[in-house]
Amino acid sequence: MELKCPKIYRDGKYLAYGGNQEWFPGTFQRRAGCGSVTGTNIAVCEGLFSEEVENSESIPHESYLELMEGMYQYMTPGFMGYPLIGKFKKDFLSFASDRGKKLKARSMFLPRNRQDCLDFIKEGLYHGHPTALLIWRHSRKEFREDNWHWVTITGYDEEREILIWSNCGEREEIPVKVLLDDSARYYIGLVRFEENN
């Protein structure tokens, strides 16, 4: 079960699976822009841009950077970055509303039950909604470079119990037992969006 994550191309060659904050022109944007990149990835999956973007199998790098820059105006990080679940929800809903789409947010804050957390992610994916994952802090060495960081969960391999996500333009596979390791100290948050019927 894997959603169609935006695939970015440059000069006709595959470049990335989702956006990458390293593409931003500003130094602070590159350091703290992961929230707006995750927001952009989700917005494309949720059809908040043009039909052309939504249905495209490949999006030019320059075009995707423009989308990221637009999202950055809504999801601008502060001095400490953008490590706030509530702010992510509020800013993304504002972005969606300005595009005429009424969504509602669902979130989990510091979940400790592995199955509840996995069910939250799977339910979203089943209905076509990716999940934004904020890793505040994780003691596993696999996440040494990913603390205080947002990624976009786009899939789950039930047989292998592997999560699939976009992280700085890379398609990564992470075992559930590694992310939700009962023996590790971790602080995470999850957000997804769906139609507000």
PDB file of C-alpha atoms in Angstrom, residues 46-193:
ATOM      1  CA  GLU A  46      -4.501  15.868  -1.538  1.00  0.00           C
ATOM      2  CA  GLY A  47      -5.026  17.654  -4.868  1.00  0.00           C
ATOM      3  CA  LEU A  48      -4.610  21.192  -3.550  1.00  0.00           C
ATOM      4  CA  PHE A  49      -2.678  22.384  -6.571  1.00  0.00           C
ATOM      5  CA  SER A  50      -3.659  22.280 -10.236  1.00  0.00           C
ATOM      6  CA  GLU A  51      -5.016  19.134 -11.856  1.00  0.00           C
ATOM      7  CA  GLU A  52      -1.931  19.143 -14.034  1.00  0.00           C
ATOM      8  CA  VAL A  53       0.308  18.808 -10.963  1.00  0.00           C
ATOM      9  CA  GLU A  54      -1.976  16.286  -9.266  1.00  0.00           C
ATOM     10  CA  ASN A  55      -2.113  13.964 -12.267  1.00  0.00           C
ATOM     11  CA  SER A  56       1.478  14.364 -13.374  1.00  0.00           C
ATOM     12  CA  GLU A  57       3.754  11.334 -13.217  1.00  0.00           C
ATOM     13  CA  SER A  58       6.745  13.666 -13.132  1.00  0.00           C
ATOM     14  CA  ILE A  59       7.012  17.243 -11.897  1.00  0.00           C
ATOM     15  CA  PRO A  60       9.861  19.525 -12.983  1.00  0.00           C
ATOM     16  CA  HIS A  61      12.215  20.502 -10.175  1.00  0.00           C
ATOM     17  CA  GLU A  62      11.703  24.238 -10.799  1.00  0.00           C
ATOM     18  CA  SER A  63       7.920  23.851 -10.596  1.00  0.00           C
ATOM     19  CA  TYR A  64       8.110  21.881  -7.368  1.00  0.00           C
ATOM     20  CA  LEU A  65      10.409  24.432  -5.786  1.00  0.00           C
ATOM     21  CA  GLU A  66       7.794  27.096  -6.596  1.00  0.00           C
ATOM     22  CA  LEU A  67       5.162  25.006  -4.790  1.00  0.00           C
ATOM     23  CA  MET A  68       7.504  24.616  -1.807  1.00  0.00           C
ATOM     24  CA  GLU A  69       8.155  28.369  -1.721  1.00  0.00           C
ATOM     25  CA  GLY A  70       4.405  29.009  -1.708  1.00  0.00           C
ATOM     26  CA  MET A  71       3.873  26.568   1.158  1.00  0.00           C
ATOM     27  CA  TYR A  72       6.778  28.140   3.063  1.00  0.00           C
ATOM     28  CA  GLN A  73       4.783  31.385   3.200  1.00  0.00           C
ATOM     29  CA  TYR A  74       2.145  29.524   5.230  1.00  0.00           C
ATOM     30  CA  MET A  75       4.447  27.185   7.164  1.00  0.00           C
ATOM     31  CA  THR A  76       7.244  29.576   8.018  1.00  0.00           C
ATOM     32  CA  PRO A  77       9.505  28.199  10.747  1.00  0.00           C
ATOM     33  CA  GLY A  78      10.402  30.272  13.777  1.00  0.00           C
ATOM     34  CA  PHE A  79      13.653  30.611  15.683  1.00  0.00           C
ATOM     35  CA  MET A  80      13.404  27.002  16.906  1.00  0.00           C
ATOM     36  CA  GLY A  81      12.250  25.667  13.532  1.00  0.00           C
ATOM     37  CA  TYR A  82       8.784  24.199  13.056  1.00  0.00           C
ATOM     38  CA  PRO A  83       8.409  21.476  15.722  1.00  0.00           C
ATOM     39  CA  LEU A  84       4.718  22.079  16.462  1.00  0.00           C
ATOM     40  CA  ILE A  85       1.881  19.696  15.627  1.00  0.00           C
ATOM     41  CA  GLY A  86      -0.831  22.280  16.292  1.00  0.00           C
ATOM     42  CA  LYS A  87       0.837  24.910  14.108  1.00  0.00           C
ATOM     43  CA  PHE A  88       1.315  22.407  11.281  1.00  0.00           C
ATOM     44  CA  LYS A  89      -2.416  21.582  11.374  1.00  0.00           C
ATOM     45  CA  LYS A  90      -3.530  25.212  11.563  1.00  0.00           C
ATOM     46  CA  ASP A  91      -1.229  26.469   8.804  1.00  0.00           C
ATOM     47  CA  PHE A  92      -1.998  23.602   6.437  1.00  0.00           C
ATOM     48  CA  LEU A  93      -5.761  23.976   6.936  1.00  0.00           C
ATOM     49  CA  SER A  94      -5.394  27.688   6.202  1.00  0.00           C
ATOM     50  CA  PHE A  95      -3.516  26.853   2.987  1.00  0.00           C
ATOM     51  CA  ALA A  96      -6.244  24.377   1.962  1.00  0.00           C
ATOM     52  CA  SER A  97      -9.036  26.817   2.811  1.00  0.00           C
ATOM     53  CA  ASP A  98      -7.456  29.516   0.647  1.00  0.00           C
ATOM     54  CA  ARG A  99      -7.681  27.035  -2.212  1.00  0.00           C
ATOM     55  CA  GLY A 100     -11.362  26.377  -1.569  1.00  0.00           C
ATOM     56  CA  LYS A 101     -10.937  22.992   0.084  1.00  0.00           C
ATOM     57  CA  LYS A 102     -12.358  22.299   3.523  1.00  0.00           C
ATOM     58  CA  LEU A 103     -10.312  19.670   5.301  1.00  0.00           C
ATOM     59  CA  LYS A 104     -10.088  18.456   8.868  1.00  0.00           C
ATOM     60  CA  ALA A 105      -6.969  17.360  10.681  1.00  0.00           C
ATOM     61  CA  ARG A 106      -6.424  14.251  12.751  1.00  0.00           C
ATOM     62  CA  SER A 107      -3.368  13.884  14.933  1.00  0.00           C
ATOM     63  CA  MET A 108      -1.602  11.773  17.528  1.00  0.00           C
ATOM     64  CA  PHE A 109       0.681  13.402  20.067  1.00  0.00           C
ATOM     65  CA  LEU A 110       3.473  11.315  21.646  1.00  0.00           C
ATOM     66  CA  PRO A 111       1.811   7.957  20.877  1.00  0.00           C
ATOM     67  CA  ARG A 112       3.256   5.056  22.861  1.00  0.00           C
ATOM     68  CA  ASN A 113       1.067   2.213  21.657  1.00  0.00           C
ATOM     69  CA  ARG A 114       2.618   0.730  18.530  1.00  0.00           C
ATOM     70  CA  GLN A 115      -0.616  -0.724  17.142  1.00  0.00           C
ATOM     71  CA  ASP A 116      -2.629   2.475  17.674  1.00  0.00           C
ATOM     72  CA  CYS A 117       0.056   4.441  15.891  1.00  0.00           C
ATOM     73  CA  LEU A 118       0.233   1.993  13.004  1.00  0.00           C
ATOM     74  CA  ASP A 119      -3.566   1.866  12.704  1.00  0.00           C
ATOM     75  CA  PHE A 120      -3.635   5.670  12.461  1.00  0.00           C
ATOM     76  CA  ILE A 121      -1.143   5.614   9.584  1.00  0.00           C
ATOM     77  CA  LYS A 122      -2.782   2.682   7.773  1.00  0.00           C
ATOM     78  CA  GLU A 123      -6.273   4.172   7.992  1.00  0.00           C
ATOM     79  CA  GLY A 124      -5.023   7.339   6.357  1.00  0.00           C
ATOM     80  CA  LEU A 125      -3.188   5.495   3.590  1.00  0.00           C
ATOM     81  CA  TYR A 126      -6.217   3.296   2.920  1.00  0.00           C
ATOM     82  CA  HIS A 127      -8.268   6.424   2.227  1.00  0.00           C
ATOM     83  CA  GLY A 128      -5.528   8.069   0.143  1.00  0.00           C
ATOM     84  CA  HIS A 129      -4.094  10.386   2.799  1.00  0.00           C
ATOM     85  CA  PRO A 130      -0.376  10.505   3.601  1.00  0.00           C
ATOM     86  CA  THR A 131       0.745  11.193   7.179  1.00  0.00           C
ATOM     87  CA  ALA A 132       3.111  13.908   8.335  1.00  0.00           C
ATOM     88  CA  LEU A 133       5.492  12.527  10.947  1.00  0.00           C
ATOM     89  CA  LEU A 134       7.391  14.820  13.292  1.00  0.00           C
ATOM     90  CA  ILE A 135      10.391  13.229  14.980  1.00  0.00           C
ATOM     91  CA  TRP A 136      11.185  15.473  17.918  1.00  0.00           C
ATOM     92  CA  ARG A 137      13.742  13.115  19.339  1.00  0.00           C
ATOM     93  CA  HIS A 138      14.619   9.477  18.827  1.00  0.00           C
ATOM     94  CA  SER A 139      17.410   7.591  20.566  1.00  0.00           C
ATOM     95  CA  ARG A 140      17.939   5.011  17.799  1.00  0.00           C
ATOM     96  CA  LYS A 141      21.082   5.620  15.756  1.00  0.00           C
ATOM     97  CA  GLU A 142      19.044   5.303  12.542  1.00  0.00           C
ATOM     98  CA  PHE A 143      17.476   8.697  13.328  1.00  0.00           C
ATOM     99  CA  ARG A 144      20.621  10.555  14.332  1.00  0.00           C
ATOM    100  CA  GLU A 145      20.211  12.936  11.357  1.00  0.00           C
ATOM    101  CA  ASP A 146      16.419  13.105  11.650  1.00  0.00           C
ATOM    102  CA  ASN A 147      15.719  14.576  15.074  1.00  0.00           C
ATOM    103  CA  TRP A 148      13.620  17.780  15.118  1.00  0.00           C
ATOM    104  CA  HIS A 149      12.475  16.844  11.624  1.00  0.00           C
ATOM    105  CA  TRP A 150       9.348  16.268   9.495  1.00  0.00           C
ATOM    106  CA  VAL A 151       8.934  13.436   6.944  1.00  0.00           C
ATOM    107  CA  THR A 152       5.979  12.349   4.779  1.00  0.00           C
ATOM    108  CA  ILE A 153       4.699   8.785   5.259  1.00  0.00           C
ATOM    109  CA  THR A 154       3.396   7.569   1.906  1.00  0.00           C
ATOM    110  CA  GLY A 155       3.174   3.805   2.290  1.00  0.00           C
ATOM    111  CA  TYR A 156       3.192   0.665   4.383  1.00  0.00           C
ATOM    112  CA  ASP A 157       4.335  -2.819   3.423  1.00  0.00           C
ATOM    113  CA  GLU A 158       2.160  -5.104   5.553  1.00  0.00           C
ATOM    114  CA  GLU A 159       4.120  -8.257   4.815  1.00  0.00           C
ATOM    115  CA  ARG A 160       7.507  -6.809   5.776  1.00  0.00           C
ATOM    116  CA  GLU A 161       6.092  -4.375   8.382  1.00  0.00           C
ATOM    117  CA  ILE A 162       7.937  -1.512   6.715  1.00  0.00           C
ATOM    118  CA  LEU A 163       6.926   2.146   6.578  1.00  0.00           C
ATOM    119  CA  ILE A 164       7.737   4.073   3.405  1.00  0.00           C
ATOM    120  CA  TRP A 165       8.376   7.787   3.566  1.00  0.00           C
ATOM    121  CA  SER A 166       9.786  10.779   1.740  1.00  0.00           C
ATOM    122  CA  ASN A 167      12.721  12.303   3.599  1.00  0.00           C
ATOM    123  CA  CYS A 168      14.674  15.123   1.917  1.00  0.00           C
ATOM    124  CA  GLY A 169      13.733  13.790  -1.513  1.00  0.00           C
ATOM    125  CA  GLU A 170      14.671  10.201  -0.700  1.00  0.00           C
ATOM    126  CA  ARG A 171      12.297   7.225  -0.654  1.00  0.00           C
ATOM    127  CA  GLU A 172      13.174   5.488   2.597  1.00  0.00           C
ATOM    128  CA  GLU A 173      11.936   2.236   4.107  1.00  0.00           C
ATOM    129  CA  ILE A 174      11.894   2.019   7.904  1.00  0.00           C
ATOM    130  CA  PRO A 175      10.839  -1.065   9.875  1.00  0.00           C
ATOM    131  CA  VAL A 176       7.960  -0.300  12.229  1.00  0.00           C
ATOM    132  CA  LYS A 177       9.848  -2.009  15.050  1.00  0.00           C
ATOM    133  CA  VAL A 178      12.701   0.491  14.580  1.00  0.00           C
ATOM    134  CA  LEU A 179      10.562   3.643  14.616  1.00  0.00           C
ATOM    135  CA  LEU A 180       8.286   2.379  17.391  1.00  0.00           C
ATOM    136  CA  ASP A 181      10.952   0.598  19.405  1.00  0.00           C
ATOM    137  CA  ASP A 182       9.697  -0.019  22.948  1.00  0.00           C
ATOM    138  CA  SER A 183      13.256  -0.112  24.234  1.00  0.00           C
ATOM    139  CA  ALA A 184      14.127   3.298  22.756  1.00  0.00           C
ATOM    140  CA  ARG A 185      13.273   6.771  23.942  1.00  0.00           C
ATOM    141  CA  TYR A 186      11.329   8.548  21.256  1.00  0.00           C
ATOM    142  CA  TYR A 187       9.034  11.554  20.983  1.00  0.00           C
ATOM    143  CA  ILE A 188       6.994  11.757  17.805  1.00  0.00           C
ATOM    144  CA  GLY A 189       3.782  13.282  16.507  1.00  0.00           C
ATOM    145  CA  LEU A 190       1.535  12.370  13.582  1.00  0.00           C
ATOM    146  CA  VAL A 191      -0.832  14.507  11.490  1.00  0.00           C
ATOM    147  CA  ARG A 192      -3.040  13.658   8.545  1.00  0.00           C
ATOM    148  CA  PHE A 193      -5.829  15.463   6.715  1.00  0.00           C
TER     149      PHE A 193
END
